[in-house]
Structure formats: C-alpha cells, structure tokens
Short mmCIF file of C-alpha atoms and ligand atoms in Angstrom, two decimals:
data_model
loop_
_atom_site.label_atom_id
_atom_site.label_comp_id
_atom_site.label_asym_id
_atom_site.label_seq_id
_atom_site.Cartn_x
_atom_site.Cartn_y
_atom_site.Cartn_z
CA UNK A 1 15.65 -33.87 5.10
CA UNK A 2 15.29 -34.72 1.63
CA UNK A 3 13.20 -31.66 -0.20
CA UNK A 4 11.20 -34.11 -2.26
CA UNK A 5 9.02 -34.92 0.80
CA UNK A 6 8.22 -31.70 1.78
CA UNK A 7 6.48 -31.14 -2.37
CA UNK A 8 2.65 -31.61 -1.61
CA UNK A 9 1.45 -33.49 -4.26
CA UNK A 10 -0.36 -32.35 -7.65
CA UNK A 11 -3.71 -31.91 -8.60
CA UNK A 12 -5.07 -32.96 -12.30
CA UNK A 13 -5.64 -30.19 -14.93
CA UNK A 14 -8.57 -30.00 -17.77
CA UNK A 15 -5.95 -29.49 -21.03
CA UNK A 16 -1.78 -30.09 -21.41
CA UNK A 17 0.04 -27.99 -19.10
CA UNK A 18 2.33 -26.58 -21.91
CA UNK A 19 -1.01 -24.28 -22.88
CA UNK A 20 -1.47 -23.07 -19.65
CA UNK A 21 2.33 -22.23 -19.45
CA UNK A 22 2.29 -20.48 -22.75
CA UNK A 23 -1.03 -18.08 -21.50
CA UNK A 24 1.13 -17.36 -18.21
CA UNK A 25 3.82 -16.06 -19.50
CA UNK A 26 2.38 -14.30 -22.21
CA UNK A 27 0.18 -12.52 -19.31
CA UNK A 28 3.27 -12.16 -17.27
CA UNK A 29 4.73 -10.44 -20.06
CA UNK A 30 2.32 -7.76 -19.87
CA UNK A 31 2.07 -7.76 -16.49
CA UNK A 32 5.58 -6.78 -15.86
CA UNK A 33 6.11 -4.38 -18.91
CA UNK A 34 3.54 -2.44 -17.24
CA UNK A 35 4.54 -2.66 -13.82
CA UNK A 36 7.83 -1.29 -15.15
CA UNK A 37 6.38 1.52 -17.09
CA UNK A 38 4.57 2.34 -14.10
CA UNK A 39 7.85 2.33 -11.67
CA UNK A 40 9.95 3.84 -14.26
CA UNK A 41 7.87 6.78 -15.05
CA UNK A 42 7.17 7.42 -11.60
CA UNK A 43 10.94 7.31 -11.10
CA UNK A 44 11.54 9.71 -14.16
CA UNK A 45 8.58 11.97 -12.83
CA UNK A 46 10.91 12.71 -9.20
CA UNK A 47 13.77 13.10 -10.45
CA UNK A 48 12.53 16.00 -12.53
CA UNK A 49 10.18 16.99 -10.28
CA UNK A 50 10.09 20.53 -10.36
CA UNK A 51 13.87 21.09 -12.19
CA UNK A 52 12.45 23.51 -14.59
CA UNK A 53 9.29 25.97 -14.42
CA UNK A 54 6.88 24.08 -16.25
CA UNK A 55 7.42 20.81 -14.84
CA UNK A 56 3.91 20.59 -13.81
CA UNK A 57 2.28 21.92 -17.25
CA UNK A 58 4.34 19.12 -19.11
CA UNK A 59 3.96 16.53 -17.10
CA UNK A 60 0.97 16.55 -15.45
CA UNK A 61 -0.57 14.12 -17.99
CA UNK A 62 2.17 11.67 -17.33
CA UNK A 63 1.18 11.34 -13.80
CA UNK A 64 -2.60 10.84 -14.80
CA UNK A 65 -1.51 7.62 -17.12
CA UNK A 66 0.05 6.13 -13.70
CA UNK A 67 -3.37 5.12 -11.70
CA UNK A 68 -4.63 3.57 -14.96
CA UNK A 69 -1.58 1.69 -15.80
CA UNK A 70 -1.50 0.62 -12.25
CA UNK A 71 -5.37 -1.10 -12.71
CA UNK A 72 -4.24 -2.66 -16.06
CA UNK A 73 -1.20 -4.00 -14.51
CA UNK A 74 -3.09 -5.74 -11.52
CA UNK A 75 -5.77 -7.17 -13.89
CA UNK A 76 -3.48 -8.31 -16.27
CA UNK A 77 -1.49 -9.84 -13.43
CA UNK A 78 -4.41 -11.99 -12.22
CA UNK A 79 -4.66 -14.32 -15.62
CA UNK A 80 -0.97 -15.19 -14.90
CA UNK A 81 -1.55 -16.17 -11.20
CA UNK A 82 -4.22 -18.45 -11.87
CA UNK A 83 -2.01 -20.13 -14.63
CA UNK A 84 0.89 -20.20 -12.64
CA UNK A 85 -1.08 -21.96 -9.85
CA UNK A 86 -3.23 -24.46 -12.28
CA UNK A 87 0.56 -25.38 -13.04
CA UNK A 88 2.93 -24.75 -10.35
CA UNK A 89 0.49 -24.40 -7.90
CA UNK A 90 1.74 -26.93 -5.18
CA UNK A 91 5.37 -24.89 -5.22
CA UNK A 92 3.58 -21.41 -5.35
CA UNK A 93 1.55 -21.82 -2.68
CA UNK A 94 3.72 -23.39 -0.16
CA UNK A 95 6.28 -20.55 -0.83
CA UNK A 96 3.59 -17.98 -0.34
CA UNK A 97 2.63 -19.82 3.14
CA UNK A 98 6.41 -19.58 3.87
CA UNK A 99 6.75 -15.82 3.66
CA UNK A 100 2.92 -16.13 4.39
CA UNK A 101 3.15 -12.50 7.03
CA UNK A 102 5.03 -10.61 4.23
CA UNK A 103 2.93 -12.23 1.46
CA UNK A 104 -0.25 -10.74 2.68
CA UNK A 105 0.83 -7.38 3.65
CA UNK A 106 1.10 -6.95 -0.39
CA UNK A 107 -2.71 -6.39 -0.54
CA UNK A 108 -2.92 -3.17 2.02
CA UNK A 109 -0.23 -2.15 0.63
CA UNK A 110 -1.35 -2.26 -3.08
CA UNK A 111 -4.26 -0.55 -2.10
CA UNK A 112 -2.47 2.31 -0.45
CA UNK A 113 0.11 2.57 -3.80
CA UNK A 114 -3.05 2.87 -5.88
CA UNK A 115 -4.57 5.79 -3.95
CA UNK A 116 -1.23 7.62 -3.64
CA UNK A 117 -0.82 7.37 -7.31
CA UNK A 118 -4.52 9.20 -8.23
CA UNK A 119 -3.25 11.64 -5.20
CA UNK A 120 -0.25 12.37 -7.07
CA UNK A 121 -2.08 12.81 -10.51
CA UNK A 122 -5.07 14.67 -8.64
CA UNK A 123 -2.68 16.99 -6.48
CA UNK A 124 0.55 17.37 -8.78
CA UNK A 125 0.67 20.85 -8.94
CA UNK A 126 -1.16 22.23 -5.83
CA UNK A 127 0.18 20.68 -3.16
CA UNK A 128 3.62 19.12 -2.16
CA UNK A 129 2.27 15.86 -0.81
CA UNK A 130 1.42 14.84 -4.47
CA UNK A 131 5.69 14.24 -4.30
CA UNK A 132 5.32 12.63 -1.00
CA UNK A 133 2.52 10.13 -2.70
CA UNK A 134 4.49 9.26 -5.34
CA UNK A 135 7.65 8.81 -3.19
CA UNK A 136 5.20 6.05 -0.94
CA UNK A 137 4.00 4.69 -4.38
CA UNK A 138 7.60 3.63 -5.12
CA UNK A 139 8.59 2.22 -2.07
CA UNK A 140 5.39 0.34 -1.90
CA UNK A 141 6.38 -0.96 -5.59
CA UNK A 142 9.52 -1.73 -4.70
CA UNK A 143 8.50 -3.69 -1.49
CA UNK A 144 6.49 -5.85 -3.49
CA UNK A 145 8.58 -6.61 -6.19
CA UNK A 146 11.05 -7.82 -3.72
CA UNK A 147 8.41 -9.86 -2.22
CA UNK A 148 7.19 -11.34 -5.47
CA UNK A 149 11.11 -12.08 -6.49
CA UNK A 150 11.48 -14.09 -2.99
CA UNK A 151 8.25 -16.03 -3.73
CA UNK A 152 8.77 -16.71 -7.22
CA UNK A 153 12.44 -17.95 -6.36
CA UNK A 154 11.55 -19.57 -3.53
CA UNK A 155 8.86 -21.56 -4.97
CA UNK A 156 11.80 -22.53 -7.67
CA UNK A 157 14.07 -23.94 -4.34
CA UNK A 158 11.97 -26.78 -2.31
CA UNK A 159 15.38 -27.29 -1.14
CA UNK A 160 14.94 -23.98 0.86
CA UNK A 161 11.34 -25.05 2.45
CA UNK A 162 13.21 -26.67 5.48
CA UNK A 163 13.99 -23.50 7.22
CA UNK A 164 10.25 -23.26 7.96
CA UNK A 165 11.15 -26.01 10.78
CA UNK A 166 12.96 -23.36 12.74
CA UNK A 167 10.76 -20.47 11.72
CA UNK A 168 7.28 -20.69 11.49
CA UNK A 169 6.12 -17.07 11.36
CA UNK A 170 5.69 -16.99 8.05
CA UNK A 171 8.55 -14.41 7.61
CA UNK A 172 11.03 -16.97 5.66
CA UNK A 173 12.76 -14.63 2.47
CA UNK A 174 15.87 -15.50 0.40
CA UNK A 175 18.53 -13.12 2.18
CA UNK A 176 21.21 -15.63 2.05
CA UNK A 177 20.27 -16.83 -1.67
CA UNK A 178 23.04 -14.86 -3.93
CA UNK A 179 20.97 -14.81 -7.16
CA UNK A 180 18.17 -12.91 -4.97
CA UNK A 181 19.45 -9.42 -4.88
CA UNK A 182 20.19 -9.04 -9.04
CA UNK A 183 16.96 -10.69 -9.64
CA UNK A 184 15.73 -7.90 -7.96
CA UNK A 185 17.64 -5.05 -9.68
CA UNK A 186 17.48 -6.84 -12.96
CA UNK A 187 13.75 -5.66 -12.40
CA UNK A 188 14.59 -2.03 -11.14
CA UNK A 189 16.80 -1.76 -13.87
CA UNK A 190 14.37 -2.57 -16.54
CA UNK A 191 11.98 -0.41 -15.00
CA UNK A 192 13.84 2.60 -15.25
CA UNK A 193 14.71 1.59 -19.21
CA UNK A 194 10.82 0.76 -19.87
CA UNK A 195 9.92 4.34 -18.19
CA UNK A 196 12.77 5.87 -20.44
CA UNK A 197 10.50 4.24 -23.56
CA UNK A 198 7.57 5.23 -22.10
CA UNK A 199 7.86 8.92 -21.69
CA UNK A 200 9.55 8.98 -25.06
CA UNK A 201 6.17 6.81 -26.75
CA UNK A 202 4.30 9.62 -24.54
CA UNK A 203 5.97 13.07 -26.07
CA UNK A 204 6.25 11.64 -29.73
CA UNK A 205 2.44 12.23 -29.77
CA UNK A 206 2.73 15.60 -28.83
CA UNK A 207 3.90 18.69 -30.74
CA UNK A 208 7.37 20.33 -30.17
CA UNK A 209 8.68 17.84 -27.72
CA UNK A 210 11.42 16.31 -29.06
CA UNK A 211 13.17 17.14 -26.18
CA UNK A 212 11.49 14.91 -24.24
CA UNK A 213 11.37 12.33 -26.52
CA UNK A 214 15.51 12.05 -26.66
CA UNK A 215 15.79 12.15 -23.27
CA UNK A 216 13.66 9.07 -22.86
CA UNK A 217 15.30 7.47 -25.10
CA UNK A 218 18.62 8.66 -23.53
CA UNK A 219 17.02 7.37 -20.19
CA UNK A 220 16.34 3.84 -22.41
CA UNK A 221 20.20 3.37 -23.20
CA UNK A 222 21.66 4.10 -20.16
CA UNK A 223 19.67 1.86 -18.00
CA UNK A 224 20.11 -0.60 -20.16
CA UNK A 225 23.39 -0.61 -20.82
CA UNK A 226 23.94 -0.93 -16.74
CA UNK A 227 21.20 -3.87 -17.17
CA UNK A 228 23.76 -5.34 -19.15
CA UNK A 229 26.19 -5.79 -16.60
CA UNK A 230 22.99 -6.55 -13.92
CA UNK A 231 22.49 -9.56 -16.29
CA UNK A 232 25.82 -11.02 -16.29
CA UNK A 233 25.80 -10.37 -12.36
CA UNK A 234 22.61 -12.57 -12.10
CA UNK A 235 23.93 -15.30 -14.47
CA UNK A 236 27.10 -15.27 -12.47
CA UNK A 237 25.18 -15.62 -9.12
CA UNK A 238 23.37 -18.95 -10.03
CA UNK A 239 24.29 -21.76 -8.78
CA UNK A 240 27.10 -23.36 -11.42
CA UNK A 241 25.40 -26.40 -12.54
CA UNK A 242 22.08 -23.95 -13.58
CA UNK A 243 24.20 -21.30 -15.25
CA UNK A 244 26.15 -23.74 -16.97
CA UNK A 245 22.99 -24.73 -18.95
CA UNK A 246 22.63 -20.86 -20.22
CA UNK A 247 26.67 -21.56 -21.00
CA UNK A 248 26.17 -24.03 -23.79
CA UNK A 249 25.13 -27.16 -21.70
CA UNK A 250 21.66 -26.73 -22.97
CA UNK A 251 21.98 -25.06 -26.34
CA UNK A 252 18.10 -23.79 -26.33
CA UNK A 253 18.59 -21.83 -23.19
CA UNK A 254 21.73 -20.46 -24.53
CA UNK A 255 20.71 -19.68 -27.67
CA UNK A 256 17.79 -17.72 -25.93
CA UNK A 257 20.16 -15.82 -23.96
CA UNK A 258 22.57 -14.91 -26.55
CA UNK A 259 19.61 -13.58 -28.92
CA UNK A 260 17.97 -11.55 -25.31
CA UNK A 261 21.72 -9.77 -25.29
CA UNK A 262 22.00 -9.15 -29.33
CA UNK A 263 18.20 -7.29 -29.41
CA UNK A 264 18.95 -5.12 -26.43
CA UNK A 265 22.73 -4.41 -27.34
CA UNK A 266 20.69 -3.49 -31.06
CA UNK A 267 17.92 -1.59 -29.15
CA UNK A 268 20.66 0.76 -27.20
CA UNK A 269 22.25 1.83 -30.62
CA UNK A 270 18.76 2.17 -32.29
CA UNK A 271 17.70 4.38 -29.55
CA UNK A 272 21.19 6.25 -29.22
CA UNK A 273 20.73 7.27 -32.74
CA UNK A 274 16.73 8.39 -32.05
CA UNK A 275 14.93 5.95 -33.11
CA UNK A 276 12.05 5.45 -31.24
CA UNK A 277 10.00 2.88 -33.34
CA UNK A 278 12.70 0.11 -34.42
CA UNK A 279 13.90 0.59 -30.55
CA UNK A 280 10.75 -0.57 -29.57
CA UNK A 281 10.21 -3.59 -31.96
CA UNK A 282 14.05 -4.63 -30.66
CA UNK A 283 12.63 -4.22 -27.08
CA UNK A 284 9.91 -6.54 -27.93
CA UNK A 285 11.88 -9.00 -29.23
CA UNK A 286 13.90 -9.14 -25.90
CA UNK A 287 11.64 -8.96 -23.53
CA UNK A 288 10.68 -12.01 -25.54
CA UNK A 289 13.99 -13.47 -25.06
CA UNK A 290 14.23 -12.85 -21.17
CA UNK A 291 10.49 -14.60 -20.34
CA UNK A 292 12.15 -17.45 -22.35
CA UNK A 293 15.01 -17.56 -19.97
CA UNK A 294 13.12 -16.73 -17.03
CA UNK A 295 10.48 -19.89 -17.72
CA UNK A 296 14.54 -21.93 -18.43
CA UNK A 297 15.62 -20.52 -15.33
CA UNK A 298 12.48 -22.40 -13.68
CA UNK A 299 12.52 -25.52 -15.08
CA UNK A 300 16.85 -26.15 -13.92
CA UNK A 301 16.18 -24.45 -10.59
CA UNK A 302 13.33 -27.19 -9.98
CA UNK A 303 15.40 -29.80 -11.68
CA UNK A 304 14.93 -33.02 -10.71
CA UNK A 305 11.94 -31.96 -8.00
CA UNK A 306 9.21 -31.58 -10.56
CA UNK A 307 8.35 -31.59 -14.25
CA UNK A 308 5.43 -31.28 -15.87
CA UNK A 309 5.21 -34.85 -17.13
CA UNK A 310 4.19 -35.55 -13.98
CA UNK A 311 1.13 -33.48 -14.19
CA UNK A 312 -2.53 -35.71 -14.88
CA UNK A 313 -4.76 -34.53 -17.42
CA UNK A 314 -8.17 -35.36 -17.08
CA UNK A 315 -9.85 -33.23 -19.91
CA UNK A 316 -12.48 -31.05 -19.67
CA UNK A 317 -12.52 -29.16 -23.16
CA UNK A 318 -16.11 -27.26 -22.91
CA UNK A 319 -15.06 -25.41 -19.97
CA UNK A 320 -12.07 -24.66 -21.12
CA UNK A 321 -13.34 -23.21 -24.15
CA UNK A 322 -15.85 -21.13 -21.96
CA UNK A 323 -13.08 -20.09 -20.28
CA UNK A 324 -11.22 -18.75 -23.67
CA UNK A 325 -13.92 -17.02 -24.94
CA UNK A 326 -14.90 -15.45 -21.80
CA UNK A 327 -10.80 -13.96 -21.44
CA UNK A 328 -10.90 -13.19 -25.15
CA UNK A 329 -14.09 -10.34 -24.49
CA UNK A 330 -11.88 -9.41 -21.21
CA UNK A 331 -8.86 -8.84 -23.49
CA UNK A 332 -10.90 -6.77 -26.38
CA UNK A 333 -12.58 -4.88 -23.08
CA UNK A 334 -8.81 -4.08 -21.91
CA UNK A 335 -8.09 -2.65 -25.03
CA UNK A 336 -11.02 -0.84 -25.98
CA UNK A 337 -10.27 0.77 -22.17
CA UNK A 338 -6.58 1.11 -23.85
CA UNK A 339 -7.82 3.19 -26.93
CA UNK A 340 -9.76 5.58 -25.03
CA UNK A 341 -7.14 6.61 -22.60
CA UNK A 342 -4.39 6.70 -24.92
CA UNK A 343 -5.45 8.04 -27.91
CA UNK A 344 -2.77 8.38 -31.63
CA UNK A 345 0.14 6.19 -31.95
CA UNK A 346 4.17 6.46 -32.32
CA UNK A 347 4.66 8.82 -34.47
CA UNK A 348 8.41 8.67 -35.04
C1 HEM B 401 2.78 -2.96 -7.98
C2 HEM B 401 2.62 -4.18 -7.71
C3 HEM B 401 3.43 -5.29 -8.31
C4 HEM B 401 4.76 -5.37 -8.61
C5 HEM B 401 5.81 -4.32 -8.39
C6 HEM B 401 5.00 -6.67 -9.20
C7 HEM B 401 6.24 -7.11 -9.63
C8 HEM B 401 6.50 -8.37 -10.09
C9 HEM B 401 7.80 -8.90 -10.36
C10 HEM B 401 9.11 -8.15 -10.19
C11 HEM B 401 7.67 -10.17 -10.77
C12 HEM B 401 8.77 -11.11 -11.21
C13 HEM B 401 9.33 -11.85 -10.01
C14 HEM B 401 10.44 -12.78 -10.40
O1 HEM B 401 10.21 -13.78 -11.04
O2 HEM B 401 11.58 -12.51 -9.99
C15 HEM B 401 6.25 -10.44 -10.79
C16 HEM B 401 5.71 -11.63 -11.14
C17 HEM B 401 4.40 -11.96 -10.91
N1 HEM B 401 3.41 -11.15 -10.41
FE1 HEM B 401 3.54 -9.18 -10.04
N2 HEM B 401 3.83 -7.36 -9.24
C18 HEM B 401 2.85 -6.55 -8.69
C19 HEM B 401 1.52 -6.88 -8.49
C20 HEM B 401 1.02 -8.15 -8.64
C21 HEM B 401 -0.28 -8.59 -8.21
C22 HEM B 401 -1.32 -7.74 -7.47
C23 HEM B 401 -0.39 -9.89 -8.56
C24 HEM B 401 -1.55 -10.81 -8.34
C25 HEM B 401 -2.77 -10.55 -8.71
C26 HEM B 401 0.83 -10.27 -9.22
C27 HEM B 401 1.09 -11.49 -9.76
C28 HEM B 401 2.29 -11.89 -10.26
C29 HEM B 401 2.55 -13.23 -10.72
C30 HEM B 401 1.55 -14.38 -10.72
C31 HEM B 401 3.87 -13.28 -11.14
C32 HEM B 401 4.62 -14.48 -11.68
C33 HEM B 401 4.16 -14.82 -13.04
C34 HEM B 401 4.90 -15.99 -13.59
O3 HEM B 401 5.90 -16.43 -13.05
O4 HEM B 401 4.46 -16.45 -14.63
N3 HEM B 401 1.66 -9.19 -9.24
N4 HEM B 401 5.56 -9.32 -10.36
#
C-alpha cells in the first residue's frame, strides 16, 4: 500500500511554519537538556550512593534539585508539543494512535517518577527506599524516552503505519527499525555527560569541592567520548540514501554534523584539562549542532511524504501575538522560579 494514502491530510496554520519550527526546537532544546540533567544526576547519585561516609551530607542537595528540574522539564516540554503538532501534527498524532496503549501509560507513569523523585530528596538519608525511588525514577525515565524515540521516529516513517493493519492494539514500536536502538542510547549517553556537567556546575558554587567538580567533569569526557562512537553507530544505522545526505550529499546537513563533532571533540579536552566554563559554552554550541541535525534527520526521513510547502497559511497575527506575549511572562516566570532555587553562578 502506498504510505502516501495512509497521511491524513493538513490543517491551515495562523503564521509560516518555519516560526513555529524554530520555537519547537528551541523548547525542545531545553526540554531535553533538562531531562538529561535530571537522568544523569540521578544516575551519578546511585552509583555513589553511599561509597563514602558522607554521601548523604554532600549530596543531599543534589537530590532536592531533581523534583524541580523534573517540573521545569515537563513544562518546558509542553511549548514544544504544541509546536510540533501545529506543524507535524497529522504524522505525530497518528504515530501516537499507533503505539496509542504504550503512549498513554507515559502519564501514570510520569506521575509516579515525580513522586519517587521528592521521596528520594525527602527520605535520602533516613530510609533505604529513598534508593529504591530513585532506582523506579530511572526506569520510569528510561521507559519513556524509549517511548518518545519510537514516536518521534515513527511519526518520521509513514512507510511503517501499515503494520497497524495486522495489529491494532495500539502496541506498534520500532523493534525491527536499526536506527531505533542508538537513537535511544545517543540519549542515555548524553544524559550521563549532561549529569557529569551538572554536578560539576553544582559543586563549583560550593566551597572546598573541587573534588567533585573534576569528577563531573571527568564523568563529562568519558561519556562523551563513548557518545562519539554512539553517533557514528546511529549515522551508520540510517538508511543509506538519508545518511548519505549528512555524507556530503547535502552540504548544510554535513556541515552541521561536522561542526556538532568539532565542539564536543573541543568540549572533552576543555573539560579534561578542568575547565568548567569554556566546556560549557562548547556544549552549547553542540547541542546546537545536534537539534540542527535532528530537525535534518526529519525532513530526509519524511522525504518525499511531506514538506512544509504544503502547509496553508491563513493568518491570524493578533492571536498570535497574544500568544507571544502571554509565553514571554511564562518564560520570565520560569526563570524568576530558576533564580530562586538556584542561587550564584559558575564560578570557575
Ligand atoms: C521524564 C520524562 C521524559 C523523558 C525521559 C523525555 C525524553 C525525550 C526524548 C529522549 C526525546 C527525543 C526523542 C527523539 O527524537 O528521539 C523527547 C522529545 C520530546 N518530548 Fe520528551 N521526555 C519526557 C517527558 C515529556 C513530556 C511529559 C512531554 C509532553 C508534555 C514531552 C514532549 C516531548 C516532545 C514534544 C518531544 C519532541 C520535540 C520535537 O521533536 O521537537 N516529553 N523527549
């Protein structure tokens, strides 16, 4: 069956699509750097859980940042769905219907990860299920990551859609799609590199712990020098005529790429030789780089299926400058929130 049938058609949308676009992946963005930070520091938080005698003492306030980052990350996630689906919403939702039973477990499931992360803060020290809640909190993070990595993909592969003819329990994921399983780690990965920064950003406010502070960064350069080789596995597992466009078929995508893999490679040997602060600028700059090449990624997976051209705009400026102006008090709300639980800046 040709896929193209299956696409439901679009809706029209109130300014140019390449706005919206530009506000979802900027949202995304933040979205995902805190979803790491919040994986990767509870990762970093087990594996030294309890190693030395004042585990607890030190590291208490880590665990208290988690529930916080975890609201942040969820509200800042929100602004990118809805611009994903003004945009994309015809794939989006017909992949979420697809995995529709696994889809909607995400929300119970949130909810739980959120209350086992303020158990973990609230009981770190006096009881042993705090390490039991945080354990849960990962797996639950982990679950949906996988989840949102099927969608997303899926969504990217109307080509894929037909299976729902033979299975209509809404329990349709990738398993046999190659590029599925290093998207996935590619995010795991990261996380445990962004938690590395993290903790380091965490202990260079704080006196006498430059211990901690190199081992986060230590944390940073290890992970991602192993991301390195995670990216080349996920380049290597898309199909040939996409990753020939990050090969020099398309020289924008490739020229993306290349600059994604010169900031990190620059970022490792920054933060090898202690640098906290120009680590995290290069960091910027490629997590920059890699929304770039995810949003590529998009656009030759859907290839011929859809493009944005074929969006209508029927224009409806004064709402969308309500809109605008309502996100922008959100935003300064966010940070104001920001300030207050995370007082001083970088100081190295
Ligand atoms: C702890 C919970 C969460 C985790 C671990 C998580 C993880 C991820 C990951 C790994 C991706 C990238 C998927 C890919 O492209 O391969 C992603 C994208 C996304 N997530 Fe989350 N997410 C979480 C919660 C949420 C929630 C609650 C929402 C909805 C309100 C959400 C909305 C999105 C959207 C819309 C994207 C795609 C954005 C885009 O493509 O522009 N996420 N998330």
């Amino acid at each position: 069956m040709n896929p193209n049938t299956l696409i439901p058609s679009t809706e029209p949308i109130p300014v140019a699509a390449e706005i919206f676009i530009v506000l979802e992946q900027l949202f995304f963005l933040i979205h995902i750097v805190i979803i790491n930070m919040i994986l990767g520091t509870g990762l970093i938080l087990l594996y030294k859980w309890n190693r030395k005698s004042n585990f607890f003492d030190i590291n208490k306030p880590v665990a208290g940042k988690i529930p916080i980052l975890f609201a942040l990350g969820i509200n800042m996630a929100i602004p990118a769905l809805l611009f994903l689906q003004v945009v994309f919403g015809h794939l989006f939702y017909t992949s979420s219907i697809l995995m529709g039973t696994f889809w909607i477990l995400i929300i119970p499931l949130l909810i739980i990860a959120y209350y086992s992360s303020y158990y973990n803060y609230k009981k770190f020290e006096v009881s042993k299920n705090s390490k039991y809640a945080l354990v849960l909190m990962i797996f639950i993070i982990l679950y949906i990551a996988f989840m949102l990595v099927n969608n997303l993909s899926m969504m990217e592969m109307p080509e894929k859609w037909t299976t729902y003819f033979s299975n209509r329990d809404g329990t349709i994921l990738l398993w046999s799609v190659s590029s599925i399983y290093p998207r996935f780690f590619h995010f795991l990965v990261a996380s445990v590199a962004i938690g590395g920064i993290s903790y380091s950003l965490y202990f260079s406010r704080k006196a006498n712990s430059e211990e901690n502070v190199t081992e986060g960064l230590k944390v940073f350069a290890y992970a991602t020098m192993i991301q390195i080789a995670v990216g080349f596995w996920f380049l290597l597992s898309l199909p040939q005529q996409v990753m020939q466009k990050f090969m020099g078929q398309d020289i924008i995508a490739t020229t993306s790429l290349l600059l994604g893999i010169v900031t990190a490679f620059v970022a490792v040997f920054l933060s090898l030789k202690g640098q906290l602060r120009s680590t995290i600028v290069m960091l910027v700059a490629t997590l920059i780089f890699m929304v770039i090449n995810r949003y590529n990624l998009r656009v030759f997976h859907i290839g011929e299926n859809f493009s944005i051209a074929q969006l209508k705009v029927e224009p409806q400026w004064d709402v969308f400058v309500i809109f605008v102006l309502i996100l922008l008090i959100g935003v300064f709300v966010i940070f104001y929130m920001l300030k207050i639980a995370f007082p001083g800046g970088v100081k190295r």
